[in-house]
PDB file of C-alpha atoms and ligand atoms in Angstrom:
ATOM      1  CA  MET Y   1      38.570 -62.504  50.744  1.00  0.00           C
ATOM      2  CA  SER Y   2      36.752 -59.691  52.583  1.00  0.00           C
ATOM      3  CA  GLU Y   3      33.793 -58.056  50.887  1.00  0.00           C
ATOM      4  CA  ILE Y   4      34.919 -55.356  48.450  1.00  0.00           C
ATOM      5  CA  VAL Y   5      32.489 -52.629  47.501  1.00  0.00           C
ATOM      6  CA  TYR Y   6      32.591 -49.682  45.115  1.00  0.00           C
ATOM      7  CA  LEU Y   7      31.767 -46.136  46.189  1.00  0.00           C
ATOM      8  CA  ASN Y   8      32.136 -43.067  43.964  1.00  0.00           C
ATOM      9  CA  GLY Y   9      35.091 -44.205  41.896  1.00  0.00           C
ATOM     10  CA  GLU Y  10      36.930 -46.351  44.428  1.00  0.00           C
ATOM     11  CA  PHE Y  11      36.960 -49.970  45.557  1.00  0.00           C
ATOM     12  CA  MET Y  12      37.271 -50.546  49.296  1.00  0.00           C
ATOM     13  CA  PRO Y  13      36.371 -53.031  52.042  1.00  0.00           C
ATOM     14  CA  LEU Y  14      32.724 -52.686  53.076  1.00  0.00           C
ATOM     15  CA  GLU Y  15      33.675 -51.316  56.531  1.00  0.00           C
ATOM     16  CA  LYS Y  16      35.515 -48.408  54.886  1.00  0.00           C
ATOM     17  CA  ALA Y  17      32.542 -47.297  52.765  1.00  0.00           C
ATOM     18  CA  HIS Y  18      30.760 -44.263  54.247  1.00  0.00           C
ATOM     19  CA  ILE Y  19      28.414 -41.644  52.878  1.00  0.00           C
ATOM     20  CA  PRO Y  20      27.662 -38.199  54.323  1.00  0.00           C
ATOM     21  CA  VAL Y  21      24.406 -37.971  56.289  1.00  0.00           C
ATOM     22  CA  LEU Y  22      23.089 -35.348  53.861  1.00  0.00           C
ATOM     23  CA  ASP Y  23      23.097 -37.829  50.987  1.00  0.00           C
ATOM     24  CA  ARG Y  24      19.631 -37.550  49.441  1.00  0.00           C
ATOM     25  CA  GLY Y  25      19.412 -41.334  49.396  1.00  0.00           C
ATOM     26  CA  PHE Y  26      19.563 -41.241  53.212  1.00  0.00           C
ATOM     27  CA  ILE Y  27      17.455 -38.101  53.715  1.00  0.00           C
ATOM     28  CA  PHE Y  28      14.733 -38.617  51.067  1.00  0.00           C
ATOM     29  CA  GLY Y  29      15.200 -42.110  49.625  1.00  0.00           C
ATOM     30  CA  ASP Y  30      16.019 -40.154  46.458  1.00  0.00           C
ATOM     31  CA  GLY Y  31      17.681 -42.802  44.322  1.00  0.00           C
ATOM     32  CA  VAL Y  32      17.242 -45.969  42.296  1.00  0.00           C
ATOM     33  CA  TYR Y  33      18.858 -49.410  42.326  1.00  0.00           C
ATOM     34  CA  GLU Y  34      19.334 -52.723  40.568  1.00  0.00           C
ATOM     35  CA  VAL Y  35      19.984 -56.308  41.657  1.00  0.00           C
ATOM     36  CA  VAL Y  36      21.719 -58.543  39.108  1.00  0.00           C
ATOM     37  CA  PRO Y  37      22.102 -62.273  39.723  1.00  0.00           C
ATOM     38  CA  VAL Y  38      25.502 -63.673  38.769  1.00  0.00           C
ATOM     39  CA  TYR Y  39      25.906 -67.341  37.864  1.00  0.00           C
ATOM     40  CA  SER Y  40      29.383 -68.854  37.421  1.00  0.00           C
ATOM     41  CA  ARG Y  41      30.722 -65.277  37.507  1.00  0.00           C
ATOM     42  CA  HIS Y  42      28.516 -64.167  34.580  1.00  0.00           C
ATOM     43  CA  PRO Y  43      25.920 -61.446  35.196  1.00  0.00           C
ATOM     44  CA  PHE Y  44      22.528 -62.711  34.013  1.00  0.00           C
ATOM     45  CA  ARG Y  45      20.640 -60.481  31.540  1.00  0.00           C
ATOM     46  CA  LEU Y  46      22.884 -57.492  32.251  1.00  0.00           C
ATOM     47  CA  PRO Y  47      21.797 -55.375  29.224  1.00  0.00           C
ATOM     48  CA  GLU Y  48      18.176 -55.737  30.380  1.00  0.00           C
ATOM     49  CA  HIS Y  49      19.085 -54.673  33.935  1.00  0.00           C
ATOM     50  CA  LEU Y  50      20.962 -51.635  32.588  1.00  0.00           C
ATOM     51  CA  LYS Y  51      17.974 -50.736  30.412  1.00  0.00           C
ATOM     52  CA  ARG Y  52      15.718 -50.882  33.473  1.00  0.00           C
ATOM     53  CA  LEU Y  53      18.228 -48.767  35.422  1.00  0.00           C
ATOM     54  CA  GLN Y  54      17.954 -46.123  32.699  1.00  0.00           C
ATOM     55  CA  HIS Y  55      14.143 -46.306  32.895  1.00  0.00           C
ATOM     56  CA  SER Y  56      14.302 -45.805  36.681  1.00  0.00           C
ATOM     57  CA  LEU Y  57      16.757 -42.890  36.352  1.00  0.00           C
ATOM     58  CA  ASP Y  58      14.507 -41.279  33.728  1.00  0.00           C
ATOM     59  CA  GLY Y  59      11.568 -41.829  36.104  1.00  0.00           C
ATOM     60  CA  ILE Y  60      13.256 -39.715  38.799  1.00  0.00           C
ATOM     61  CA  ARG Y  61      14.868 -37.232  36.363  1.00  0.00           C
ATOM     62  CA  LEU Y  62      18.443 -38.145  37.247  1.00  0.00           C
ATOM     63  CA  ALA Y  63      21.148 -38.308  34.565  1.00  0.00           C
ATOM     64  CA  ASN Y  64      22.878 -41.671  34.241  1.00  0.00           C
ATOM     65  CA  PRO Y  65      26.376 -41.145  35.698  1.00  0.00           C
ATOM     66  CA  MET Y  66      27.891 -43.896  33.506  1.00  0.00           C
ATOM     67  CA  SER Y  67      27.562 -45.422  30.068  1.00  0.00           C
ATOM     68  CA  ASP Y  68      26.430 -49.041  29.731  1.00  0.00           C
ATOM     69  CA  THR Y  69      30.015 -49.963  28.833  1.00  0.00           C
ATOM     70  CA  GLU Y  70      31.280 -48.373  32.046  1.00  0.00           C
ATOM     71  CA  TRP Y  71      28.570 -50.074  34.123  1.00  0.00           C
ATOM     72  CA  THR Y  72      29.414 -53.408  32.516  1.00  0.00           C
ATOM     73  CA  ARG Y  73      33.123 -53.002  33.238  1.00  0.00           C
ATOM     74  CA  LEU Y  74      32.421 -52.024  36.843  1.00  0.00           C
ATOM     75  CA  ILE Y  75      30.077 -54.954  37.418  1.00  0.00           C
ATOM     76  CA  HIS Y  76      32.636 -57.421  36.049  1.00  0.00           C
ATOM     77  CA  ASP Y  77      35.247 -55.779  38.266  1.00  0.00           C
ATOM     78  CA  ILE Y  78      33.177 -56.137  41.453  1.00  0.00           C
ATOM     79  CA  ILE Y  79      32.443 -59.783  40.574  1.00  0.00           C
ATOM     80  CA  ALA Y  80      36.172 -60.475  40.126  1.00  0.00           C
ATOM     81  CA  ARG Y  81      37.025 -58.784  43.445  1.00  0.00           C
ATOM     82  CA  ASN Y  82      34.536 -60.850  45.471  1.00  0.00           C
ATOM     83  CA  ALA Y  83      34.480 -64.509  46.424  1.00  0.00           C
ATOM     84  CA  GLY Y  84      32.042 -67.065  45.085  1.00  0.00           C
ATOM     85  CA  ASP Y  85      30.942 -67.962  41.565  1.00  0.00           C
ATOM     86  CA  ASP Y  86      27.278 -67.166  42.167  1.00  0.00           C
ATOM     87  CA  GLN Y  87      26.760 -63.637  43.415  1.00  0.00           C
ATOM     88  CA  SER Y  88      24.065 -61.022  43.734  1.00  0.00           C
ATOM     89  CA  VAL Y  89      25.338 -57.637  42.597  1.00  0.00           C
ATOM     90  CA  TYR Y  90      23.491 -54.665  44.083  1.00  0.00           C
ATOM     91  CA  PHE Y  91      24.057 -51.130  42.859  1.00  0.00           C
ATOM     92  CA  GLN Y  92      22.371 -47.825  43.507  1.00  0.00           C
ATOM     93  CA  VAL Y  93      22.553 -44.254  42.322  1.00  0.00           C
ATOM     94  CA  THR Y  94      21.304 -41.399  44.486  1.00  0.00           C
ATOM     95  CA  ARG Y  95      20.967 -37.689  43.726  1.00  0.00           C
ATOM     96  CA  GLY Y  96      24.025 -37.036  45.873  1.00  0.00           C
ATOM     97  CA  VAL Y  97      24.849 -34.848  48.856  1.00  0.00           C
ATOM     98  CA  ALA Y  98      23.187 -31.443  49.307  1.00  0.00           C
ATOM     99  CA  LYS Y  99      21.642 -29.165  51.945  1.00  0.00           C
ATOM    100  CA  ARG Y 100      18.241 -30.613  52.814  1.00  0.00           C
ATOM    101  CA  ASP Y 101      15.600 -29.236  50.449  1.00  0.00           C
ATOM    102  CA  HIS Y 102      12.955 -31.314  48.697  1.00  0.00           C
ATOM    103  CA  ALA Y 103      13.623 -29.661  45.334  1.00  0.00           C
ATOM    104  CA  PHE Y 104      16.542 -31.029  43.314  1.00  0.00           C
ATOM    105  CA  PRO Y 105      19.952 -29.500  44.065  1.00  0.00           C
ATOM    106  CA  LYS Y 106      21.895 -27.992  41.159  1.00  0.00           C
ATOM    107  CA  ASN Y 107      25.244 -29.405  40.008  1.00  0.00           C
ATOM    108  CA  THR Y 108      25.370 -32.182  42.592  1.00  0.00           C
ATOM    109  CA  LYS Y 109      27.346 -35.321  41.799  1.00  0.00           C
ATOM    110  CA  PRO Y 110      25.273 -38.477  42.158  1.00  0.00           C
ATOM    111  CA  THR Y 111      26.409 -41.093  44.674  1.00  0.00           C
ATOM    112  CA  VAL Y 112      27.196 -44.456  43.089  1.00  0.00           C
ATOM    113  CA  PHE Y 113      27.466 -47.504  45.314  1.00  0.00           C
ATOM    114  CA  MET Y 114      27.923 -51.159  44.342  1.00  0.00           C
ATOM    115  CA  MET Y 115      28.336 -54.333  46.380  1.00  0.00           C
ATOM    116  CA  SER Y 116      28.182 -58.054  45.853  1.00  0.00           C
ATOM    117  CA  ASN Y 117      26.787 -60.726  48.139  1.00  0.00           C
ATOM    118  CA  PRO Y 118      26.675 -64.489  47.706  1.00  0.00           C
ATOM    119  CA  LEU Y 119      23.629 -65.424  45.627  1.00  0.00           C
ATOM    120  CA  VAL Y 120      21.327 -67.611  47.678  1.00  0.00           C
ATOM    121  CA  THR Y 121      18.768 -69.274  45.427  1.00  0.00           C
ATOM    122  CA  PRO Y 122      15.873 -71.245  46.941  1.00  0.00           C
ATOM    123  CA  ALA Y 123      16.698 -74.652  48.419  1.00  0.00           C
ATOM    124  CA  GLN Y 124      15.411 -77.618  46.420  1.00  0.00           C
ATOM    125  CA  ALA Y 125      13.077 -78.510  49.319  1.00  0.00           C
ATOM    126  CA  LEU Y 126      11.328 -75.141  48.889  1.00  0.00           C
ATOM    127  CA  VAL Y 127      11.065 -75.620  45.126  1.00  0.00           C
ATOM    128  CA  ASP Y 128       9.505 -79.046  45.747  1.00  0.00           C
ATOM    129  CA  SER Y 129       7.111 -78.019  48.515  1.00  0.00           C
ATOM    130  CA  GLY Y 130       6.115 -74.532  47.367  1.00  0.00           C
ATOM    131  CA  VAL Y 131       5.935 -71.552  49.719  1.00  0.00           C
ATOM    132  CA  HIS Y 132       3.408 -69.809  51.925  1.00  0.00           C
ATOM    133  CA  CYS Y 133       2.185 -66.328  51.043  1.00  0.00           C
ATOM    134  CA  ILE Y 134      -0.252 -63.854  52.516  1.00  0.00           C
ATOM    135  CA  THR Y 135      -2.271 -61.207  50.699  1.00  0.00           C
ATOM    136  CA  ALA Y 136      -2.311 -57.479  51.412  1.00  0.00           C
ATOM    137  CA  THR Y 137      -3.580 -54.217  50.012  1.00  0.00           C
ATOM    138  CA  ASP Y 138      -1.028 -52.574  47.754  1.00  0.00           C
ATOM    139  CA  TYR Y 139      -0.674 -49.153  49.387  1.00  0.00           C
ATOM    140  CA  ARG Y 140       2.592 -48.198  47.649  1.00  0.00           C
ATOM    141  CA  TRP Y 141       2.955 -45.149  45.398  1.00  0.00           C
ATOM    142  CA  LEU Y 142       1.921 -44.977  41.738  1.00  0.00           C
ATOM    143  CA  LYS Y 143       5.392 -45.284  40.196  1.00  0.00           C
ATOM    144  CA  CYS Y 144       6.133 -48.897  41.048  1.00  0.00           C
ATOM    145  CA  ASP Y 145       7.835 -49.315  37.642  1.00  0.00           C
ATOM    146  CA  VAL Y 146      10.686 -47.194  39.067  1.00  0.00           C
ATOM    147  CA  LYS Y 147      13.094 -49.367  41.059  1.00  0.00           C
ATOM    148  CA  SER Y 148      13.379 -46.742  43.764  1.00  0.00           C
ATOM    149  CA  VAL Y 149      15.417 -47.123  46.949  1.00  0.00           C
ATOM    150  CA  SER Y 150      12.367 -45.639  48.746  1.00  0.00           C
ATOM    151  CA  LEU Y 151      11.150 -49.096  49.735  1.00  0.00           C
ATOM    152  CA  LEU Y 152       9.266 -48.393  52.965  1.00  0.00           C
ATOM    153  CA  GLY Y 153       5.961 -49.692  51.561  1.00  0.00           C
ATOM    154  CA  ASN Y 154       7.663 -52.844  50.277  1.00  0.00           C
ATOM    155  CA  CYS Y 155       9.514 -53.322  53.594  1.00  0.00           C
ATOM    156  CA  LEU Y 156       6.292 -53.020  55.646  1.00  0.00           C
ATOM    157  CA  LEU Y 157       4.492 -55.469  53.349  1.00  0.00           C
ATOM    158  CA  ARG Y 158       7.332 -57.979  53.342  1.00  0.00           C
ATOM    159  CA  GLN Y 159       7.589 -57.772  57.145  1.00  0.00           C
ATOM    160  CA  ALA Y 160       3.853 -58.506  57.358  1.00  0.00           C
ATOM    161  CA  ALA Y 161       4.597 -61.666  55.346  1.00  0.00           C
ATOM    162  CA  VAL Y 162       7.540 -62.617  57.579  1.00  0.00           C
ATOM    163  CA  ASP Y 163       5.401 -62.035  60.704  1.00  0.00           C
ATOM    164  CA  ALA Y 164       2.963 -64.610  59.279  1.00  0.00           C
ATOM    165  CA  ASP Y 165       5.807 -67.083  58.477  1.00  0.00           C
ATOM    166  CA  ALA Y 166       5.191 -66.411  54.800  1.00  0.00           C
ATOM    167  CA  VAL Y 167       7.657 -65.778  51.991  1.00  0.00           C
ATOM    168  CA  GLU Y 168       5.771 -62.991  50.279  1.00  0.00           C
ATOM    169  CA  ALA Y 169       2.782 -60.664  50.455  1.00  0.00           C
ATOM    170  CA  VAL Y 170       0.733 -60.896  47.240  1.00  0.00           C
ATOM    171  CA  LEU Y 171      -0.722 -57.455  46.584  1.00  0.00           C
ATOM    172  CA  PHE Y 172      -4.089 -56.247  45.320  1.00  0.00           C
ATOM    173  CA  ARG Y 173      -4.949 -52.726  44.244  1.00  0.00           C
ATOM    174  CA  ASP Y 174      -8.597 -51.873  43.535  1.00  0.00           C
ATOM    175  CA  GLY Y 175      -9.502 -55.558  43.272  1.00  0.00           C
ATOM    176  CA  TYR Y 176      -6.685 -56.515  40.897  1.00  0.00           C
ATOM    177  CA  LEU Y 177      -3.367 -58.297  41.331  1.00  0.00           C
ATOM    178  CA  THR Y 178      -0.300 -56.085  41.022  1.00  0.00           C
ATOM    179  CA  GLU Y 179       2.780 -58.013  42.221  1.00  0.00           C
ATOM    180  CA  ALA Y 180       4.290 -59.034  45.577  1.00  0.00           C
ATOM    181  CA  SER Y 181       6.464 -57.027  47.986  1.00  0.00           C
ATOM    182  CA  ALA Y 182       9.714 -58.040  46.220  1.00  0.00           C
ATOM    183  CA  SER Y 183       8.581 -60.322  43.348  1.00  0.00           C
ATOM    184  CA  ASN Y 184       6.295 -60.491  40.349  1.00  0.00           C
ATOM    185  CA  VAL Y 185       3.308 -62.833  40.457  1.00  0.00           C
ATOM    186  CA  PHE Y 186       1.849 -65.237  37.885  1.00  0.00           C
ATOM    187  CA  VAL Y 187      -1.401 -67.173  38.173  1.00  0.00           C
ATOM    188  CA  VAL Y 188      -2.508 -70.357  36.389  1.00  0.00           C
ATOM    189  CA  LYS Y 189      -6.189 -70.833  35.662  1.00  0.00           C
ATOM    190  CA  ASN Y 190      -7.574 -73.679  33.530  1.00  0.00           C
ATOM    191  CA  GLY Y 191      -4.200 -74.421  31.939  1.00  0.00           C
ATOM    192  CA  VAL Y 192      -3.462 -70.792  31.031  1.00  0.00           C
ATOM    193  CA  VAL Y 193      -0.743 -68.703  32.688  1.00  0.00           C
ATOM    194  CA  LEU Y 194      -2.008 -65.205  33.501  1.00  0.00           C
ATOM    195  CA  ALA Y 195       0.430 -62.316  33.965  1.00  0.00           C
ATOM    196  CA  PRO Y 196      -0.520 -58.784  35.024  1.00  0.00           C
ATOM    197  CA  PRO Y 197       0.610 -56.297  32.343  1.00  0.00           C
ATOM    198  CA  LYS Y 198       3.704 -54.156  32.819  1.00  0.00           C
ATOM    199  CA  ASN Y 199       2.535 -50.693  33.809  1.00  0.00           C
ATOM    200  CA  HIS Y 200       3.161 -48.088  36.509  1.00  0.00           C
ATOM    201  CA  LEU Y 201       1.755 -50.420  39.194  1.00  0.00           C
ATOM    202  CA  VAL Y 202       4.418 -53.133  38.909  1.00  0.00           C
ATOM    203  CA  LEU Y 203       8.163 -53.434  38.613  1.00  0.00           C
ATOM    204  CA  PRO Y 204       9.049 -54.725  35.135  1.00  0.00           C
ATOM    205  CA  GLY Y 205      10.809 -57.842  36.393  1.00  0.00           C
ATOM    206  CA  ILE Y 206      13.701 -59.300  34.427  1.00  0.00           C
ATOM    207  CA  THR Y 207      12.661 -62.780  35.611  1.00  0.00           C
ATOM    208  CA  TYR Y 208       9.058 -61.987  34.574  1.00  0.00           C
ATOM    209  CA  ASP Y 209      10.306 -61.399  31.009  1.00  0.00           C
ATOM    210  CA  VAL Y 210      12.266 -64.654  31.006  1.00  0.00           C
ATOM    211  CA  VAL Y 211       9.154 -66.570  32.141  1.00  0.00           C
ATOM    212  CA  LEU Y 212       7.080 -64.914  29.395  1.00  0.00           C
ATOM    213  CA  GLU Y 213       9.689 -65.839  26.775  1.00  0.00           C
ATOM    214  CA  LEU Y 214       9.990 -69.430  28.025  1.00  0.00           C
ATOM    215  CA  ALA Y 215       6.213 -69.902  28.026  1.00  0.00           C
ATOM    216  CA  ALA Y 216       5.970 -68.583  24.450  1.00  0.00           C
ATOM    217  CA  ALA Y 217       8.897 -70.715  23.218  1.00  0.00           C
ATOM    218  CA  ASN Y 218       7.543 -73.897  24.794  1.00  0.00           C
ATOM    219  CA  GLY Y 219       3.881 -73.726  23.856  1.00  0.00           C
ATOM    220  CA  ILE Y 220       2.633 -72.894  27.355  1.00  0.00           C
ATOM    221  CA  PRO Y 221      -0.576 -70.857  26.949  1.00  0.00           C
ATOM    222  CA  LEU Y 222      -0.073 -67.395  28.447  1.00  0.00           C
ATOM    223  CA  GLU Y 223      -2.192 -64.251  28.585  1.00  0.00           C
ATOM    224  CA  VAL Y 224      -0.915 -60.864  29.701  1.00  0.00           C
ATOM    225  CA  ARG Y 225      -3.940 -59.123  31.180  1.00  0.00           C
ATOM    226  CA  GLU Y 226      -5.453 -57.729  34.372  1.00  0.00           C
ATOM    227  CA  VAL Y 227      -5.976 -60.514  36.925  1.00  0.00           C
ATOM    228  CA  SER Y 228      -8.762 -60.047  39.458  1.00  0.00           C
ATOM    229  CA  GLU Y 229      -8.421 -60.812  43.162  1.00  0.00           C
ATOM    230  CA  GLN Y 230     -11.113 -63.460  42.706  1.00  0.00           C
ATOM    231  CA  GLU Y 231      -9.031 -65.185  40.006  1.00  0.00           C
ATOM    232  CA  VAL Y 232      -6.008 -65.216  42.302  1.00  0.00           C
ATOM    233  CA  ARG Y 233      -8.031 -66.648  45.182  1.00  0.00           C
ATOM    234  CA  THR Y 234      -9.409 -69.447  42.984  1.00  0.00           C
ATOM    235  CA  ALA Y 235      -6.207 -70.041  40.982  1.00  0.00           C
ATOM    236  CA  ASP Y 236      -4.955 -73.539  40.168  1.00  0.00           C
ATOM    237  CA  GLU Y 237      -1.373 -72.324  40.609  1.00  0.00           C
ATOM    238  CA  ILE Y 238       0.385 -69.144  41.730  1.00  0.00           C
ATOM    239  CA  TRP Y 239       4.084 -68.419  41.124  1.00  0.00           C
ATOM    240  CA  VAL Y 240       6.337 -65.685  42.460  1.00  0.00           C
ATOM    241  CA  THR Y 241       9.416 -64.669  40.458  1.00  0.00           C
ATOM    242  CA  SER Y 242      12.501 -62.565  41.111  1.00  0.00           C
ATOM    243  CA  SER Y 243      16.228 -62.547  40.407  1.00  0.00           C
ATOM    244  CA  THR Y 244      16.942 -64.196  43.758  1.00  0.00           C
ATOM    245  CA  LYS Y 245      13.830 -66.394  44.128  1.00  0.00           C
ATOM    246  CA  GLU Y 246      13.887 -67.363  40.430  1.00  0.00           C
ATOM    247  CA  VAL Y 247      10.481 -69.102  40.057  1.00  0.00           C
ATOM    248  CA  LEU Y 248       8.726 -70.433  43.151  1.00  0.00           C
ATOM    249  CA  ALA Y 249       5.296 -72.014  43.455  1.00  0.00           C
ATOM    250  CA  VAL Y 250       2.886 -70.732  46.097  1.00  0.00           C
ATOM    251  CA  ALA Y 251       1.463 -73.716  48.019  1.00  0.00           C
ATOM    252  CA  THR Y 252      -0.822 -71.794  50.358  1.00  0.00           C
ATOM    253  CA  LEU Y 253      -2.298 -68.304  50.163  1.00  0.00           C
ATOM    254  CA  ASP Y 254      -3.650 -66.875  53.416  1.00  0.00           C
ATOM    255  CA  GLU Y 255      -3.343 -70.411  54.816  1.00  0.00           C
ATOM    256  CA  ARG Y 256      -5.623 -71.906  52.146  1.00  0.00           C
ATOM    257  CA  PRO Y 257      -4.169 -74.388  49.648  1.00  0.00           C
ATOM    258  CA  VAL Y 258      -3.574 -73.104  46.124  1.00  0.00           C
ATOM    259  CA  GLY Y 259      -4.930 -75.809  43.794  1.00  0.00           C
ATOM    260  CA  SER Y 260      -3.755 -79.130  45.212  1.00  0.00           C
ATOM    261  CA  GLY Y 261      -1.584 -77.327  47.783  1.00  0.00           C
ATOM    262  CA  LYS Y 262       1.540 -78.533  45.940  1.00  0.00           C
ATOM    263  CA  PRO Y 263       3.473 -77.036  43.010  1.00  0.00           C
ATOM    264  CA  GLY Y 264       1.246 -77.653  39.986  1.00  0.00           C
ATOM    265  CA  PRO Y 265       1.924 -79.180  36.545  1.00  0.00           C
ATOM    266  CA  LEU Y 266       2.784 -75.906  34.806  1.00  0.00           C
ATOM    267  CA  PHE Y 267       5.201 -74.947  37.567  1.00  0.00           C
ATOM    268  CA  ARG Y 268       6.848 -78.364  37.176  1.00  0.00           C
ATOM    269  CA  LYS Y 269       7.243 -77.471  33.502  1.00  0.00           C
ATOM    270  CA  ILE Y 270       8.457 -73.860  33.807  1.00  0.00           C
ATOM    271  CA  HIS Y 271      10.914 -74.399  36.679  1.00  0.00           C
ATOM    272  CA  PRO Y 272      13.225 -76.827  34.823  1.00  0.00           C
ATOM    273  CA  LEU Y 273      12.901 -74.676  31.686  1.00  0.00           C
ATOM    274  CA  TYR Y 274      14.167 -71.705  33.699  1.00  0.00           C
ATOM    275  CA  GLN Y 275      17.078 -73.744  35.114  1.00  0.00           C
ATOM    276  CA  ASP Y 276      17.997 -75.033  31.619  1.00  0.00           C
ATOM    277  CA  PHE Y 277      17.784 -71.549  30.165  1.00  0.00           C
ATOM    278  CA  LYS Y 278      20.093 -70.199  32.860  1.00  0.00           C
ATOM    279  CA  ARG Y 279      22.640 -72.945  32.208  1.00  0.00           C
ATOM    280  CA  LYS Y 280      22.467 -72.366  28.441  1.00  0.00           C
ATOM    281  CA  VAL Y 281      23.003 -68.604  28.781  1.00  0.00           C
ATOM    282  CA  MET Y 282      25.939 -69.174  31.122  1.00  0.00           C
ATOM    283  CA  ARG Y 283      27.548 -71.694  28.744  1.00  0.00           C
ATOM    284  CA  GLN Y 284      27.248 -69.163  25.916  1.00  0.00           C
ATOM    285  CA  ALA Y 285      28.824 -66.419  28.064  1.00  0.00           C
ATOM    286  CA  ALA Y 286      31.739 -68.664  29.139  1.00  0.00           C
TER     287      ALA Y 286
HETATM  288  N1  LIG O 301      13.490 -57.264  43.842  1.00  0.00           N
HETATM  289  N2  LIG O 301       8.772 -56.614  42.021  1.00  0.00           N
HETATM  290  C1  LIG O 301       9.420 -56.026  43.047  1.00  0.00           C
HETATM  291  C2  LIG O 301       8.682 -55.048  43.895  1.00  0.00           C
HETATM  292  C3  LIG O 301      10.770 -56.346  43.308  1.00  0.00           C
HETATM  293  O1  LIG O 301      11.421 -55.749  44.313  1.00  0.00           O
HETATM  294  C4  LIG O 301      11.433 -57.312  42.488  1.00  0.00           C
HETATM  295  C5  LIG O 301      12.874 -57.700  42.688  1.00  0.00           C
HETATM  296  C6  LIG O 301      10.710 -57.905  41.430  1.00  0.00           C
HETATM  297  C7  LIG O 301      11.350 -58.902  40.490  1.00  0.00           C
HETATM  298  O2  LIG O 301      12.249 -58.288  39.597  1.00  0.00           O
HETATM  299  P1  LIG O 301      13.482 -59.091  38.993  1.00  0.00           P
HETATM  300  O3  LIG O 301      12.913 -60.320  38.358  1.00  0.00           O
HETATM  301  O4  LIG O 301      14.074 -58.170  38.010  1.00  0.00           O
HETATM  302  O5  LIG O 301      14.405 -59.442  40.136  1.00  0.00           O
HETATM  303  C8  LIG O 301       9.390 -57.512  41.221  1.00  0.00           C
HETATM  304  C9  LIG O 301      14.914 -57.406  44.038  1.00  0.00           C
HETATM  305  C10 LIG O 301      15.439 -58.783  43.831  1.00  0.00           C
HETATM  306  C11 LIG O 301      15.304 -56.772  45.366  1.00  0.00           C
HETATM  307  O6  LIG O 301      14.767 -55.715  45.653  1.00  0.00           O
HETATM  308  O7  LIG O 301      16.160 -57.315  46.080  1.00  0.00           O
END
């Protein structure tokens, strides 16, 4: 089965999908997106992803081109048209095609694009060993709660991590932890999980919410509060979370071991809880 994508009302093979060069997504990065993990052909936490899409659209003053019911139907359709039970569905909405002018065009139809790729979750060896991360200054804009397709800051930061053979760049702004270039970050200190609050400096991660819920339901002490750079650098454990990474332990930060240098006891608790939760949700959806 060749990869089938959706563009502005039609399904087509990926090679056939083209957008005009004046699309504001191309010219200005004027658009927002979502990434939904799909397990056993069931989209995970879809209502939450659609709620965040609405938040992002509101954040850039763009009307939602579809209702949640229409989005849901479309997402199930793209899943059915693509191979593989576990997929990663990507979709984006841009402000559409118009003569180049920074100000919003009037009466322009948004561009809607959706594709699905095989979902590649971390190999067990990586879960067992933990990953390497670097740190960097968070120099992105001040609307990081908007899942914008303008990802140049994130791309530069993630490339800095890749250049250092690291999985992620953990970011600090004004001496405090924000998130990482494409993940949220948790820290464990003295048996308590610390999570930076959801505000304009971080993307409200869907996985972040699941981790918060699992910690609360399983008696794992957790505080949502500002986390200082010093606390990160002296943490017993650090985790990165995202729809594709799920929950991963950070073994070394800037080449120094985090805690014992191996995934810590609370990671070994939360990781299986996350896997169980996923399986339970999928069984219910089936
Ligand atoms: N990124 N923070 C940033 C900056 C992100 O880009 C992501 C996810 C997250 C985690 O959000 P979630 O748990 O909802 O996946 C946090 C996606 C996967 C991406 O851009 O591909």
